Short mmCIF file of C-alpha atoms in Angstrom, two decimals:
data_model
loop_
_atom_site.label_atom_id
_atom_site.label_comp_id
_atom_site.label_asym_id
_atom_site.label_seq_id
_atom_site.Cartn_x
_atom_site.Cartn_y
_atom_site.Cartn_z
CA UNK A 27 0.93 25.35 -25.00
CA UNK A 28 0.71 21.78 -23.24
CA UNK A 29 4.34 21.16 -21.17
CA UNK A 30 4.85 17.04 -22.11
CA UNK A 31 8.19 17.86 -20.18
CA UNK A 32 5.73 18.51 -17.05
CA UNK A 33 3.19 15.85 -18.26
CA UNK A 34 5.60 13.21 -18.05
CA UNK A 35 7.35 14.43 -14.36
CA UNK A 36 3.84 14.22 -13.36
CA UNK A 37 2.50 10.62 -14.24
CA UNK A 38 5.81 9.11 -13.49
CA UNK A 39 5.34 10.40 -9.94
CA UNK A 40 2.28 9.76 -9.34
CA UNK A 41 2.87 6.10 -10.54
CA UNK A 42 5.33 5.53 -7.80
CA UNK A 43 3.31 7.23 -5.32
CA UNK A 44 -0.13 5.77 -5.74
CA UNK A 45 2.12 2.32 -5.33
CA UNK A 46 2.10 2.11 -2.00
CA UNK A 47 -1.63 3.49 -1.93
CA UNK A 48 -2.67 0.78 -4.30
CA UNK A 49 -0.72 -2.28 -2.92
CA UNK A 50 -2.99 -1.28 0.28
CA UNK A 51 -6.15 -0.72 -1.36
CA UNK A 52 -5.91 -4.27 -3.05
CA UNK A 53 -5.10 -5.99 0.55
CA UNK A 54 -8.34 -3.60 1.24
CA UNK A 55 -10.24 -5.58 -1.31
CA UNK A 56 -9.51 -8.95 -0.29
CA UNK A 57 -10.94 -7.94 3.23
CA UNK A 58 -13.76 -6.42 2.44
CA UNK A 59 -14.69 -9.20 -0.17
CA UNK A 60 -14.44 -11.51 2.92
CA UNK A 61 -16.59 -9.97 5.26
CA UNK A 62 -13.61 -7.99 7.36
CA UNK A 63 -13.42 -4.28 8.09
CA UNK A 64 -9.56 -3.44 8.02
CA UNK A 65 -8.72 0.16 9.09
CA UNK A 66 -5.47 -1.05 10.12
CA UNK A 67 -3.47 -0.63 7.14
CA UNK A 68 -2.27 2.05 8.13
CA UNK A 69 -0.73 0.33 10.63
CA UNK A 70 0.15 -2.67 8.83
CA UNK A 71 2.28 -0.86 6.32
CA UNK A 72 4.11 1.63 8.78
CA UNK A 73 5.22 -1.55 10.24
CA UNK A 74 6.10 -3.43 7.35
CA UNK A 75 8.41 -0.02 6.53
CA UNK A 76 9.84 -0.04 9.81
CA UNK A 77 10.63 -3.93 9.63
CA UNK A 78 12.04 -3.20 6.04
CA UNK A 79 14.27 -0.58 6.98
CA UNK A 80 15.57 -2.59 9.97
CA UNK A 81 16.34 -5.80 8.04
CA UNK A 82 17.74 -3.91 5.31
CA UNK A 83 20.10 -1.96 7.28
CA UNK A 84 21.71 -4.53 9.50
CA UNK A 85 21.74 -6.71 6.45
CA UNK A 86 23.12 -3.95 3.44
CA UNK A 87 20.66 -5.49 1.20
CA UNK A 88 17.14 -4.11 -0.05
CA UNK A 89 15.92 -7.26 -1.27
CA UNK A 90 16.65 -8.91 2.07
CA UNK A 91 14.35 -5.77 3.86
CA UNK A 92 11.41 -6.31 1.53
CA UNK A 93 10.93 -9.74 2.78
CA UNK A 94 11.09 -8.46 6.36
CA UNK A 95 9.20 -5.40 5.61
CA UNK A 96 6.56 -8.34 4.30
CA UNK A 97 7.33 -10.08 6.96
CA UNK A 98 6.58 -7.19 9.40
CA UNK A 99 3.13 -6.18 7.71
CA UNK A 100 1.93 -10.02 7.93
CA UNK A 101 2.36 -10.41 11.66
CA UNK A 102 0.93 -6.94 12.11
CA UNK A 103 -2.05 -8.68 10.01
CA UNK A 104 -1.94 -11.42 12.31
CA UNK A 105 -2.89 -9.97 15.50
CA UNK A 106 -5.29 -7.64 13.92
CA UNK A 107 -7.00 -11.28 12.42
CA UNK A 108 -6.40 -12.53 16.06
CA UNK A 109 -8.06 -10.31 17.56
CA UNK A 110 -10.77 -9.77 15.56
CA UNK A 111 -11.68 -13.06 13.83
CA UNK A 112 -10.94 -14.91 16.48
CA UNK A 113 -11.85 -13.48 19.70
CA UNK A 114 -14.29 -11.26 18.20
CA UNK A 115 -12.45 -7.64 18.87
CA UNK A 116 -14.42 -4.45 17.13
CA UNK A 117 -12.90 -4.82 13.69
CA UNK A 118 -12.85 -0.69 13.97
CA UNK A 119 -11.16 -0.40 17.55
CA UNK A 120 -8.90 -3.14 17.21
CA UNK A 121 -7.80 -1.00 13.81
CA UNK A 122 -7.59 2.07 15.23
CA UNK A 123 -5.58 0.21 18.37
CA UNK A 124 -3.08 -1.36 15.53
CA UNK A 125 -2.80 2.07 14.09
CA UNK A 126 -1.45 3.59 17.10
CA UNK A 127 0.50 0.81 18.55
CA UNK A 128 2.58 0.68 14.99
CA UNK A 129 3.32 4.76 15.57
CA UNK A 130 4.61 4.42 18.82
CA UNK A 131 6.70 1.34 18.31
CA UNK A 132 7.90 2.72 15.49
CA UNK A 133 8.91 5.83 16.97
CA UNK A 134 10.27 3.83 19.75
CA UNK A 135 12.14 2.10 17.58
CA UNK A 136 13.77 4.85 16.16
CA UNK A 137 15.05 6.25 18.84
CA UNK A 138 16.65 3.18 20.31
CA UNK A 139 18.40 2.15 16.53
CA UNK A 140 19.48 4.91 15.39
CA UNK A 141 19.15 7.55 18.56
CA UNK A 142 16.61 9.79 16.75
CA UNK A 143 12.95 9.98 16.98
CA UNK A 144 12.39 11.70 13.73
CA UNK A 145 14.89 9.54 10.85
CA UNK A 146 16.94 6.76 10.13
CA UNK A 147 20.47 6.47 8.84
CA UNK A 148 20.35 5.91 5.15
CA UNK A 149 19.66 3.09 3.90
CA UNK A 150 20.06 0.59 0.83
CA UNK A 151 17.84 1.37 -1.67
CA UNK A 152 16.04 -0.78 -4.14
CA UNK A 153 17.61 -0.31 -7.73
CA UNK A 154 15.99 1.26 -10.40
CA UNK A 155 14.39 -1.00 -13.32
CA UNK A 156 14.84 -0.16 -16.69
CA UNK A 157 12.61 -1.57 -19.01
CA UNK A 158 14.20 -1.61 -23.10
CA UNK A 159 11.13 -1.97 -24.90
CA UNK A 160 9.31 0.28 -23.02
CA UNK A 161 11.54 2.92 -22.31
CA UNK A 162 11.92 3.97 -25.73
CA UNK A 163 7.83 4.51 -26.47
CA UNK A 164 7.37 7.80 -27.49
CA UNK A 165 6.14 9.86 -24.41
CA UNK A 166 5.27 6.71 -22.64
CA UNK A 167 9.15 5.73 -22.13
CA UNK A 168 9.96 8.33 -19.61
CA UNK A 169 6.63 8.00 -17.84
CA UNK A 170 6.84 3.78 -17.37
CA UNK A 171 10.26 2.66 -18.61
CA UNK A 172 12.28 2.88 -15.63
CA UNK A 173 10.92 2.75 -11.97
CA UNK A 174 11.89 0.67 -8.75
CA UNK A 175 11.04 -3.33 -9.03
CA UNK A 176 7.73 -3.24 -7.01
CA UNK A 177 6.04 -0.31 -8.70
CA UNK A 178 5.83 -3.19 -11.68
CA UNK A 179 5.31 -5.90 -9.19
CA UNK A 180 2.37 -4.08 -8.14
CA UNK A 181 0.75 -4.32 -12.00
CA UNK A 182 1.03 -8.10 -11.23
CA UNK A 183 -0.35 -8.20 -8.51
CA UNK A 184 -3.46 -6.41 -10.17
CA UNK A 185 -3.87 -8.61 -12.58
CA UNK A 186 -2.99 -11.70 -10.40
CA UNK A 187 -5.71 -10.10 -7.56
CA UNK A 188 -8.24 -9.54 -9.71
CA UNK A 189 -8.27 -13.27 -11.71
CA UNK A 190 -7.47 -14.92 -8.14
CA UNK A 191 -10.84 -12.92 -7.05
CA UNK A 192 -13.45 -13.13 -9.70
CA UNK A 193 -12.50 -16.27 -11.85
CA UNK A 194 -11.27 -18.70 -9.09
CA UNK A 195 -13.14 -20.79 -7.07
CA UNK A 196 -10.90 -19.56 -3.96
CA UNK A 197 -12.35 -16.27 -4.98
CA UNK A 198 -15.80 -17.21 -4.99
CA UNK A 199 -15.76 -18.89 -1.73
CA UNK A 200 -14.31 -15.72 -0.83
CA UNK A 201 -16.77 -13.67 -1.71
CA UNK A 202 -19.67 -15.85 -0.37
CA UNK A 203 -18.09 -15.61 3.06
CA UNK A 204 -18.63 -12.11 2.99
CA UNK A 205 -22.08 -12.29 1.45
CA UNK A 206 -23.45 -15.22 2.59
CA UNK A 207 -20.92 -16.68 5.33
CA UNK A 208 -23.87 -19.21 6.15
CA UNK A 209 -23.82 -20.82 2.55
CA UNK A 210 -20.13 -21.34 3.18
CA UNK A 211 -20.13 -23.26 5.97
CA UNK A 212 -23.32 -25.58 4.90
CA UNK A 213 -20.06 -26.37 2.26
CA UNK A 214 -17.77 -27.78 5.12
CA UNK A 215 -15.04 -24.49 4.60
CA UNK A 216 -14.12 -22.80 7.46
CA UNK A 217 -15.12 -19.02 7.15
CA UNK A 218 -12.96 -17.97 9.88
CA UNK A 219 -9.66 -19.57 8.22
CA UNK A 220 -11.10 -17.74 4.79
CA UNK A 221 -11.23 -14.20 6.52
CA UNK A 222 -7.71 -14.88 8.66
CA UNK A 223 -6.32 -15.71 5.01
CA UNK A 224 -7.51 -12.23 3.26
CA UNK A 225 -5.98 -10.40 6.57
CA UNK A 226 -2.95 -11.87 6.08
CA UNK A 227 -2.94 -11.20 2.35
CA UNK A 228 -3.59 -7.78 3.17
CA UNK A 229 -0.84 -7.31 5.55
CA UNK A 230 1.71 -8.84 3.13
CA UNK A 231 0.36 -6.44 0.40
CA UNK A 232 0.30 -3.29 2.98
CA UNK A 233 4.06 -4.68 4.16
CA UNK A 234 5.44 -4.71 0.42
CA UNK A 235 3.65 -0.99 0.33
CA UNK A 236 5.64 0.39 3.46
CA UNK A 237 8.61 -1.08 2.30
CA UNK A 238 8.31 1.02 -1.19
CA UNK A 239 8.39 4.02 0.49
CA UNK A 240 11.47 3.22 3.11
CA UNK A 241 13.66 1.35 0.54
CA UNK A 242 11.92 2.02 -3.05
CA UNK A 243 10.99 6.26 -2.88
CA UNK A 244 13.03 7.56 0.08
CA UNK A 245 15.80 5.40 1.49
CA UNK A 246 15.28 5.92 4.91
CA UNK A 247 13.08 5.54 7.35
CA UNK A 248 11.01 8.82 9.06
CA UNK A 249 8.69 8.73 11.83
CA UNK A 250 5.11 8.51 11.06
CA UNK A 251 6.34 8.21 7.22
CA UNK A 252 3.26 6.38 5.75
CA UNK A 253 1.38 9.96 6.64
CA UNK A 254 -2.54 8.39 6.42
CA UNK A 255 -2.00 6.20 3.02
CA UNK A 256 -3.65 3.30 4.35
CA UNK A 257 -6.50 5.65 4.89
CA UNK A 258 -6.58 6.73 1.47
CA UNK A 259 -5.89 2.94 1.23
CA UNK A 260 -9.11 2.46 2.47
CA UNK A 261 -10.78 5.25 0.28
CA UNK A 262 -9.36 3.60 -2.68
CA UNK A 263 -10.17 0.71 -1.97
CA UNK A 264 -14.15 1.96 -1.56
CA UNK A 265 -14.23 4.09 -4.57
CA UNK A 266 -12.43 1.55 -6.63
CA UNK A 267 -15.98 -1.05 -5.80
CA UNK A 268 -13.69 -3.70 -4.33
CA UNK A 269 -11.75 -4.23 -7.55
CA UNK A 270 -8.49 -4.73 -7.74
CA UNK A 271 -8.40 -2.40 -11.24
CA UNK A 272 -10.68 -0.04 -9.81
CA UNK A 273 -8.73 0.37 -6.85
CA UNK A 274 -5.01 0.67 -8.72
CA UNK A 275 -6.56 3.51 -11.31
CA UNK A 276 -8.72 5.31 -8.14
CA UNK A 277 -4.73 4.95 -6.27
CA UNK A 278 -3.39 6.93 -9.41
CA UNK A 279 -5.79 9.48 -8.50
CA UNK A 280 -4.31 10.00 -5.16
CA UNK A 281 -0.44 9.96 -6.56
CA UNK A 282 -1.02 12.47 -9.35
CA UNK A 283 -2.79 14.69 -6.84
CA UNK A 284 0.49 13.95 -4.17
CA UNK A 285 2.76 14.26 -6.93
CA UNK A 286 0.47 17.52 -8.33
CA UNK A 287 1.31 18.91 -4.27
CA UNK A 288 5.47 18.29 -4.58
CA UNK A 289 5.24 20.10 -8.25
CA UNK A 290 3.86 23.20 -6.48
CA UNK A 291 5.96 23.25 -3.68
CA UNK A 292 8.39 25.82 -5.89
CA UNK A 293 5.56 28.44 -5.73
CA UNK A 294 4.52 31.01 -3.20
CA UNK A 295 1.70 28.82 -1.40
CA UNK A 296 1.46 27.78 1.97
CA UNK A 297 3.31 24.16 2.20
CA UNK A 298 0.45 23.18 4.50
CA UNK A 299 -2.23 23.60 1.98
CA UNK A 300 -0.60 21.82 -0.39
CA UNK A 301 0.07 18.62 1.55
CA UNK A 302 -4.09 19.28 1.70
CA UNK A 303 -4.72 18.23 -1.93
CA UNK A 304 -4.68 14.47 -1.60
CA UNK A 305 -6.67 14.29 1.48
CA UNK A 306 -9.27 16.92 0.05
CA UNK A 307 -9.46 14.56 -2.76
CA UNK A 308 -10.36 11.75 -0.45
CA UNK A 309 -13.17 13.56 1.51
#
């Protein structure tokens, strides 16, 4: 007999999970539509956590650390542009560089706030949402009626990503300057001010992402805490064909697979292999 009880726990996890996964994935898109490799949003959303924790803390309120936890993932965004739009840095080893640099000033960080290299002091969190309506659908209600505010910003920014992309004429330019970045400029637009636009996008997106996890899913801050999702960012981002749809529903496939790993926890199986299953999925 099917467990709806279990059904439900599931989804509604994995929703919140593949938020930060998906918010990344989209900033993915934009890149990759313009012609720009980004493997650093990893890095771009372990900073925008950090910053987000740190704003929120000294502050006492949440909303005040998502805008510096957006904050933090845009200027992350802006050296990586800086680096690699404009002085022409490997778009992979300037990632990979970003990646590591956000770790240990992180961890850095960390230590010198709050004395401890491995977690914050608690912090404020973002409030629940409860929507009416929706929370009293049959079966769907528990699932999507109540969940933090940017789990249903992120269904915005879906739908907002994917009209700004495909049914713009921002979006088109966009895309030409990743397919045919000659065309572009024969139009008199800059293509290095379109691709420094997408990274910055992207790190915004990846920012709001981090700062889900420190202030919308956990409440505090832990070292190394975005644990690879902007690499299964990245993968979503890929199997989702550059779509902002296709990368939210191929994100979902990454938080019911996280959320499928926490479930099992209560059995006799090696923790280890469980915190496996997502990344198994992604190879």
């Amino acid at each position: 007999m099917i467990d709806l009880q279990f059904i439900q726990f599931l989804l509604s996890a994995a929703i919140r999970m593949a938020t930060p996964v998906a918010l990344g994935a989209i900033g993915a898109t934009f890149n990759e539509r313009s012609g720009v490799l980004n493997i650093g949003i990893e890095g771009m959303m372990l900073t925008g956590a950090f910053l987000g924790a740190i704003t929120a803390f000294y502050s006492g309120n949440p909303w005040i650390g998502v805008v510096g936890g957006v904050l933090g993932g845009v200027l992350a965004a802006a050296l990586f542009g800086l680096l690699t739009i404009y002085f022409n840095g490997d778009q992979v080893v300037v990632s990979v560089g970003l990646n590591l640099l956000a770790l240990g000033a992180t961890t850095l960080g960390l230590s010198l706030i709050w004395g401890n290299r491995g977690t914050s002091d608690w912090l404020p969190g973002l409030p629940q949402v409860t929507i009416p309506l929706l929370s009293k659908v049959p079966f769907l209600g528990p699932i999507l009626g109540t969940a933090d505010p940017i789990v249903y910003l992120t269904w915005i920014v879906v739908a907002v990503s994917y009209y700004v992309i495909f049914r713009t004429p921002f979006g088109l330019r966009l895309r030409a300057s990743g397919e045919h970045p000659t065309a572009v400029e024969t139009l008199g637009l800059d293509v290095f001010k379109l691709r420094m636009l997408t990274v910055l996008i992207s790190g915004a997106l990846a920012g709001l992402g981090g700062v889900q996890l420190s202030l919308g899913q956990l409440n505090v801050f832990t070292q190394n805490m975005t644990a690879g999702r902007g690499f299964l960012a990245f993968a979503a981002n890929q199997f989702g064909q550059w779509n902002p749809i296709g990368a939210y529903f191929a994100s979902l496939l990454f938080g019911v697979t996280e959320a499928l790993q926490m479930r099992l926890q209560g059995f006799t199986l090696a923790p280890q292999l469980l915190q496996m299953i997502p990344y198994i999925v992604t190879v």
